[in-house]
Backbone as numpy.savetxt, mean C-alpha at the origin, in Angstrom:
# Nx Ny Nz CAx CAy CAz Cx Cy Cz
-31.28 -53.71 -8.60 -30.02 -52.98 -8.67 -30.24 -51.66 -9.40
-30.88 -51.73 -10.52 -31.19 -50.62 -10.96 -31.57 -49.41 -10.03
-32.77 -49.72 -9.63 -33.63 -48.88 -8.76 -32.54 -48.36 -7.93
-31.78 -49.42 -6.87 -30.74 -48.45 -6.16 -29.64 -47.78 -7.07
-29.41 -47.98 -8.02 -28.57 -46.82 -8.29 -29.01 -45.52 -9.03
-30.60 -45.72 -9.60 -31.48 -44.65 -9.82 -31.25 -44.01 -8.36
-31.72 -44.32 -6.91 -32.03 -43.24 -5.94 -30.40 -42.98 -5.48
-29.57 -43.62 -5.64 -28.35 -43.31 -5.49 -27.53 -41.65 -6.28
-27.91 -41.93 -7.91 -28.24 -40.71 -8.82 -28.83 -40.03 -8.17
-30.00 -40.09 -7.40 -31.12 -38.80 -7.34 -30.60 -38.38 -6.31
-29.93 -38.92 -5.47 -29.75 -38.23 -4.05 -28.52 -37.76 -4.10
-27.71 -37.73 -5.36 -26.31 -37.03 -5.56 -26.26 -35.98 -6.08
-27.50 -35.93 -7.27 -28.15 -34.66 -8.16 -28.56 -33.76 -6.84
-29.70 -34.23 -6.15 -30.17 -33.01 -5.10 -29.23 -32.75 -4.10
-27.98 -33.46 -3.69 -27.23 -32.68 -3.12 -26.64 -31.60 -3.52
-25.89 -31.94 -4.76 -25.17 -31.20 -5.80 -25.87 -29.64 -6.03
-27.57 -29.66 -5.92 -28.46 -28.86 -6.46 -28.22 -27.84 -5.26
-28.90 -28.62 -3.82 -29.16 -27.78 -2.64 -27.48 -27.81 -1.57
-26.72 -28.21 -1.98 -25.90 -27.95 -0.60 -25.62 -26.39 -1.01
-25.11 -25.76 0.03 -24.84 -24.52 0.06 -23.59 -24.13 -0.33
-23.50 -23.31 -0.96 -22.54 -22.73 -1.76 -21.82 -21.79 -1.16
-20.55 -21.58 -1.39 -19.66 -20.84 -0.79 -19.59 -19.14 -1.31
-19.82 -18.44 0.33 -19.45 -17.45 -0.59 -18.83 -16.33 -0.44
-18.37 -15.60 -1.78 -17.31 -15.41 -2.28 -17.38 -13.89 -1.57
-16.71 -12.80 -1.14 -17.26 -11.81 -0.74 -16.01 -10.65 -1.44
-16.06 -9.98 -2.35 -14.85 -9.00 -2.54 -14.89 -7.61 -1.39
-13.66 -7.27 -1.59 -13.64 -6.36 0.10 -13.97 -5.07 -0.22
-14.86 -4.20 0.03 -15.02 -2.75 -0.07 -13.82 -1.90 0.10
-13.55 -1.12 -0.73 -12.74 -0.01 -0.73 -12.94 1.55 -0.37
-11.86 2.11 0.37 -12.18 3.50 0.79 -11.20 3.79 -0.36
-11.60 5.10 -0.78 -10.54 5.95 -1.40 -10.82 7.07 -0.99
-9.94 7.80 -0.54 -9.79 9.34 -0.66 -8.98 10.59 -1.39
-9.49 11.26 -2.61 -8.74 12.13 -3.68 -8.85 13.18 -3.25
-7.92 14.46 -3.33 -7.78 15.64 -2.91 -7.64 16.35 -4.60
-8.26 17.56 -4.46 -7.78 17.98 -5.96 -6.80 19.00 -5.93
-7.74 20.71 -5.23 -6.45 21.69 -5.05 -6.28 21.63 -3.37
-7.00 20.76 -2.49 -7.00 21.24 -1.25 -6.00 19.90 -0.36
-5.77 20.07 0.59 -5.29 18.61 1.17 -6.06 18.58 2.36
-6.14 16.77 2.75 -7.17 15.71 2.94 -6.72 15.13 4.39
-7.20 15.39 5.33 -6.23 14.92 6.58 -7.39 13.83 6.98
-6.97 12.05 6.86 -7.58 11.04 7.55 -7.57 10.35 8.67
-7.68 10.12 9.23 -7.40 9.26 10.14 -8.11 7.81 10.11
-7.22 6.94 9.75 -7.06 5.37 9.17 -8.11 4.96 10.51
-9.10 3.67 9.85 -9.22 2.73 11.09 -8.41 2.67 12.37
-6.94 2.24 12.23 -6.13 1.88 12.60 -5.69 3.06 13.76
-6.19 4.05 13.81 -6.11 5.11 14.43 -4.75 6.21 13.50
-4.14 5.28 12.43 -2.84 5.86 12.24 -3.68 6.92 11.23
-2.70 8.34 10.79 -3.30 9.53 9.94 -2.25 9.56 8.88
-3.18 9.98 7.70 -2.60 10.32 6.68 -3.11 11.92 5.83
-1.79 12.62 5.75 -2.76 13.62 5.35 -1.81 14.00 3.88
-3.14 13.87 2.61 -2.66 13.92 1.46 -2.64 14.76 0.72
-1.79 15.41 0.31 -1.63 16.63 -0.88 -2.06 16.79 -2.18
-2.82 18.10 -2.54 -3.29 17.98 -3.41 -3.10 17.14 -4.55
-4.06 17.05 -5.52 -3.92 16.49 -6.37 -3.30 14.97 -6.59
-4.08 14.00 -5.03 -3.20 12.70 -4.85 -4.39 12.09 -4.02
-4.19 10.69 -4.15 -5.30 9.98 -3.58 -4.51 8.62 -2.69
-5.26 8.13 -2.02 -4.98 7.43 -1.33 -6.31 5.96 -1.54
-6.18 4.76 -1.42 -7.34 3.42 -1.18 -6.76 2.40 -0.68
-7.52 1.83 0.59 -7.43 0.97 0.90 -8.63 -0.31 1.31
-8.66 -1.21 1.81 -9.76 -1.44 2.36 -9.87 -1.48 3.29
-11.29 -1.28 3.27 -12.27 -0.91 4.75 -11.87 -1.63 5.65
-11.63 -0.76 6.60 -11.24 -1.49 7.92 -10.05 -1.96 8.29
-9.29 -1.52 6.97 -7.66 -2.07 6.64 -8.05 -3.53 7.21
-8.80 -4.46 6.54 -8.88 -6.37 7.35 -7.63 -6.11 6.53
-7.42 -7.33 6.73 -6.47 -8.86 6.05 -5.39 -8.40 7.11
-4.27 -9.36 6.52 -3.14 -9.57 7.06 -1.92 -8.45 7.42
-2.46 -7.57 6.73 -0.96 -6.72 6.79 -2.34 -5.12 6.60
-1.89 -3.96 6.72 -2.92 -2.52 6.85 -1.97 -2.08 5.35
-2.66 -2.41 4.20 -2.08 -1.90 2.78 -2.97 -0.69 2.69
-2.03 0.48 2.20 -2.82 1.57 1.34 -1.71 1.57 0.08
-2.58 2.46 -0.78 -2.08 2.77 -2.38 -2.51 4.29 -2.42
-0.95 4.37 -3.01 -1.00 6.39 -2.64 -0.35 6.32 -4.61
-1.40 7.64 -4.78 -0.89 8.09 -5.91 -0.57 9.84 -5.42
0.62 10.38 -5.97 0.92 11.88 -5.62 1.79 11.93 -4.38
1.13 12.39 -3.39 2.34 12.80 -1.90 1.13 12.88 -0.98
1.72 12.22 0.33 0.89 11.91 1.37 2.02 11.74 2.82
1.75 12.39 3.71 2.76 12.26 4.99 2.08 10.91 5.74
2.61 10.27 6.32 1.67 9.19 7.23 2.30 9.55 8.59
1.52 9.39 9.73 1.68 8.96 10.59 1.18 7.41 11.60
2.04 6.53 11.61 1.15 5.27 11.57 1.57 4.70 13.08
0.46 4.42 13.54 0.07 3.41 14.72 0.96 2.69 14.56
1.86 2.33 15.50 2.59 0.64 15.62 2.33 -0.38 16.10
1.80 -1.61 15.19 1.14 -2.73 15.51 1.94 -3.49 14.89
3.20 -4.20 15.68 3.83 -5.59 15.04 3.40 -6.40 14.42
2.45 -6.84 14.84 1.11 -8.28 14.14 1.00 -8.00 13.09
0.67 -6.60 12.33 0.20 -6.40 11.50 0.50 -5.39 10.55
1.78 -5.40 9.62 2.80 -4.39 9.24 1.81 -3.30 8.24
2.24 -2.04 8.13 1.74 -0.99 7.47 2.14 -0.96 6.60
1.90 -0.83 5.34 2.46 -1.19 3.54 1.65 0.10 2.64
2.79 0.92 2.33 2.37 1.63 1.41 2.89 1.42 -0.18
1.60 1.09 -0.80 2.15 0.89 -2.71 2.07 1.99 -3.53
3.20 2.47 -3.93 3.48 3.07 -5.29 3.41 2.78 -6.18
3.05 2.27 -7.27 3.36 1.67 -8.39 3.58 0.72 -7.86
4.95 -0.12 -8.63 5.35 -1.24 -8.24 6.33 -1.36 -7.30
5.68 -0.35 -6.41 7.20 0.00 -5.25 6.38 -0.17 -3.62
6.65 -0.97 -2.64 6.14 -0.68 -1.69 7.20 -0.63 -0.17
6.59 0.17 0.07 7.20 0.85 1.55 6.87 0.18 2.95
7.79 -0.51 3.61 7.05 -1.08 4.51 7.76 -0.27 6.00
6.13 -0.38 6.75 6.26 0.78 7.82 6.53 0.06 9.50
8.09 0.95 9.51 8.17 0.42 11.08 7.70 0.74 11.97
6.27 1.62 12.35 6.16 2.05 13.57 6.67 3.67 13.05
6.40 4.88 12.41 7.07 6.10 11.90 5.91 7.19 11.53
6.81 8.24 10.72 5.92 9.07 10.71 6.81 9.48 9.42
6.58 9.72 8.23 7.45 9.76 7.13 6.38 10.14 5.55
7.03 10.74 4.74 6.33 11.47 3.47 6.53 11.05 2.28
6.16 10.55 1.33 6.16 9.92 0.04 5.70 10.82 -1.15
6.04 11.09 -1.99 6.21 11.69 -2.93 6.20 11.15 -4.28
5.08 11.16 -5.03 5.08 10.15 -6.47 4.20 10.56 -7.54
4.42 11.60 -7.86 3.04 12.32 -8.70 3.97 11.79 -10.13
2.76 11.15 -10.85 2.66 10.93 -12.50 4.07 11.45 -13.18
3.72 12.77 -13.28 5.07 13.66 -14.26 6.32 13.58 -13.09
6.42 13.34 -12.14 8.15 13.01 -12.09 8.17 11.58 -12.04
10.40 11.85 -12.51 10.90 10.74 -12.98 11.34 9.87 -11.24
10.81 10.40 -10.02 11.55 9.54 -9.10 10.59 9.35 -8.41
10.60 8.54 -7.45 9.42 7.94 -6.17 10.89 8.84 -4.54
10.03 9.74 -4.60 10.76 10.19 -2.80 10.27 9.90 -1.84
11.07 8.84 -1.05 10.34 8.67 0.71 11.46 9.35 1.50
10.74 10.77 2.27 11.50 10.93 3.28 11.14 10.59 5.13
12.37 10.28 5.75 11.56 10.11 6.98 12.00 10.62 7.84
10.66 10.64 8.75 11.29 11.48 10.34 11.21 11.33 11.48
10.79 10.11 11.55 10.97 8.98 12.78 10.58 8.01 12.18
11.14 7.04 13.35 11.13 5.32 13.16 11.81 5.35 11.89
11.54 4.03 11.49 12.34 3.48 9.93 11.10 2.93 8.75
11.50 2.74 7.78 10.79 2.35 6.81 11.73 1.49 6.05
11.42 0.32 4.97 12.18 -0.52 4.11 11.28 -0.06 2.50
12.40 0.40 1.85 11.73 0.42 0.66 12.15 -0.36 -0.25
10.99 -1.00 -0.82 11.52 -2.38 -1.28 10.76 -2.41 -3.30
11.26 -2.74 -4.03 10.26 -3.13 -5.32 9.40 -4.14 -5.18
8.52 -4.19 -5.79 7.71 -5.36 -5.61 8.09 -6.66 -6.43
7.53 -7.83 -6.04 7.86 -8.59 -7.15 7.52 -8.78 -8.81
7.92 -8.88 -9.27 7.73 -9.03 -11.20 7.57 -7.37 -11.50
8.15 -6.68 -10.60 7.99 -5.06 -10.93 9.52 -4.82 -12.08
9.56 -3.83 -12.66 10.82 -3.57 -13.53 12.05 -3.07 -12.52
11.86 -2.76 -11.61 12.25 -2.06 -10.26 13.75 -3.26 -10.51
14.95 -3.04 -10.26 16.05 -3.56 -10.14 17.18 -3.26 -9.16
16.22 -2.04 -7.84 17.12 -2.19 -6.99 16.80 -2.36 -5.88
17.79 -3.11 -5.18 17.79 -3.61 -3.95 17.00 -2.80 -2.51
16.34 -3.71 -1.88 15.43 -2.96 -0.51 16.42 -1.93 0.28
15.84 -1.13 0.54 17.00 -0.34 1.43 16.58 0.12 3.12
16.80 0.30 3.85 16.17 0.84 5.14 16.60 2.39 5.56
15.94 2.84 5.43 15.95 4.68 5.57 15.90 4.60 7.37
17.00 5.51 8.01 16.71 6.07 9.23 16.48 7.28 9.24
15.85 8.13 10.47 15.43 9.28 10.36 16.07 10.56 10.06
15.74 11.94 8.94 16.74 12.13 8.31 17.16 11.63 7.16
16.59 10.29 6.82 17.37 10.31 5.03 15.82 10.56 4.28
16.37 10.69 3.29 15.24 10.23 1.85 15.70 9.21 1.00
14.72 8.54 0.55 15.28 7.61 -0.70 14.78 7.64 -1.63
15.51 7.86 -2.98 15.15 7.98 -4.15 14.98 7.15 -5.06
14.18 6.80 -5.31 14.25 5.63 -6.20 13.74 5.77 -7.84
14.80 5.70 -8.88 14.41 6.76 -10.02 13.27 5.34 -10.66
12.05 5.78 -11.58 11.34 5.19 -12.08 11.85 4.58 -13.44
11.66 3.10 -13.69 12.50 2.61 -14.80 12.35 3.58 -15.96
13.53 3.40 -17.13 14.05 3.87 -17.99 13.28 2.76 -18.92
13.68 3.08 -20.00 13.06 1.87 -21.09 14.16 0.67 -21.06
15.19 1.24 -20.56 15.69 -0.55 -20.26 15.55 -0.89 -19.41
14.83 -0.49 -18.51 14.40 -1.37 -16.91 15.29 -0.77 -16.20
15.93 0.07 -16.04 17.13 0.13 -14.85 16.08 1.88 -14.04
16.64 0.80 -13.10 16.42 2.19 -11.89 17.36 1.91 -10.84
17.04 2.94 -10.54 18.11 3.36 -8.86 17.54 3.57 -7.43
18.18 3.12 -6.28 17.45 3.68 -4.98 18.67 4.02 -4.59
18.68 5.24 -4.37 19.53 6.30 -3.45 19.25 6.91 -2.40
19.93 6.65 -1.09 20.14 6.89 0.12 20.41 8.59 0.33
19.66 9.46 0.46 20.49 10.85 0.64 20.16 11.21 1.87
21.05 12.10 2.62 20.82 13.11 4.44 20.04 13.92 3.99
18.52 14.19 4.52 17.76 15.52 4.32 18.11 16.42 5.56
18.59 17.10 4.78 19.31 18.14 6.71 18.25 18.90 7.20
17.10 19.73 5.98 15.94 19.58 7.08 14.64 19.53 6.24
14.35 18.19 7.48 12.88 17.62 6.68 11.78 18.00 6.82
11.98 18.95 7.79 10.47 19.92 7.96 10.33 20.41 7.04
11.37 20.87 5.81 10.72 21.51 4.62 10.46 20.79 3.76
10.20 19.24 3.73 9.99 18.43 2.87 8.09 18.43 3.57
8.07 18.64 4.89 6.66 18.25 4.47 5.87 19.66 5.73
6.47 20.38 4.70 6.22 22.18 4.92 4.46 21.90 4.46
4.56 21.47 3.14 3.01 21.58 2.50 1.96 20.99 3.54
2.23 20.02 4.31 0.78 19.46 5.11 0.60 20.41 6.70
């Protein structure tokens, strides 16, 4: 009895030793920063983003996973491919924009107090993220509005405001 549960041990140790191990792979990231000049990309996805100085954009390669996420710091216009399967998500901070199929401009540099999405086709939902300080409700912009969404205060309160841009070509005059 012994003996079999000695080779019983040994053959649980060398599994334990040699089975193959899983593995773990973290996803490569693109980033692209503009300093005084602006940055015109064109996403995997075929969709373009072209970003204004002093603002960066990262996502990962190949936009995989489930949904095509980028993270924009500063101001960036998108124009995005429409692929139902697979929704377009832009993060601000703790603010993300989700893309219907559009072509629309975001606005979020450091020193101001508001996050501006304006749009000019299709729709967008701008929503806070979860456990963000963000306290107001998702909103859906049609073409022609902007939404403002002021960045919390020290008591947590912010705002998303619906405004008519009567003309939005001069909102994204710069790209």
């Amino acid at each position: 009895i012994a003996a079999g549960l000695l080779v019983l041990a040994g053959s649980a140790a060398l599994y334990f030793i040699f089975r193959e191990k899983p593995v773990v792979t973290t996803p490569s990231y693109v980033s692209r920063q503009t300093d005084a000049g602006i940055f015109r990309d064109t996403l995997p996805d075929h969709s373009v983003a072209v970003v204004n100085s002093n603002s960066s954009i990262k996502y990962i390669a190949g936009l995989a996973g489930a949904t095509r996420t980028v993270a924009l710091k500063g101001e960036a216009w998108f124009d995005v491919t429409n692929d139902p399967g697979k929704p377009f998500i832009v993060t601000v901070g703790d603010v993300s924009i989700k893309v219907l199929g559009t072509s629309f401009n975001v606005n979020t540099y450091d020193d101001e107090k508001t996050i501006r999405t304006t749009l000019l086709t299709g729709a967008v939902k701008v929503t806070p993220l979860p456990g963000s300080r963000h306290t107001a409700l998702p909103k859906v912009l049609v073409p022609g509005q902007t939404g403002v969404l002021s960045k919390p205060d020290a008591s947590g309160e912010a705002m998303l405001t619906i405004t008519e841009t009567p003309d939005p070509d001069k909102i994204i005059a710069w790209k």
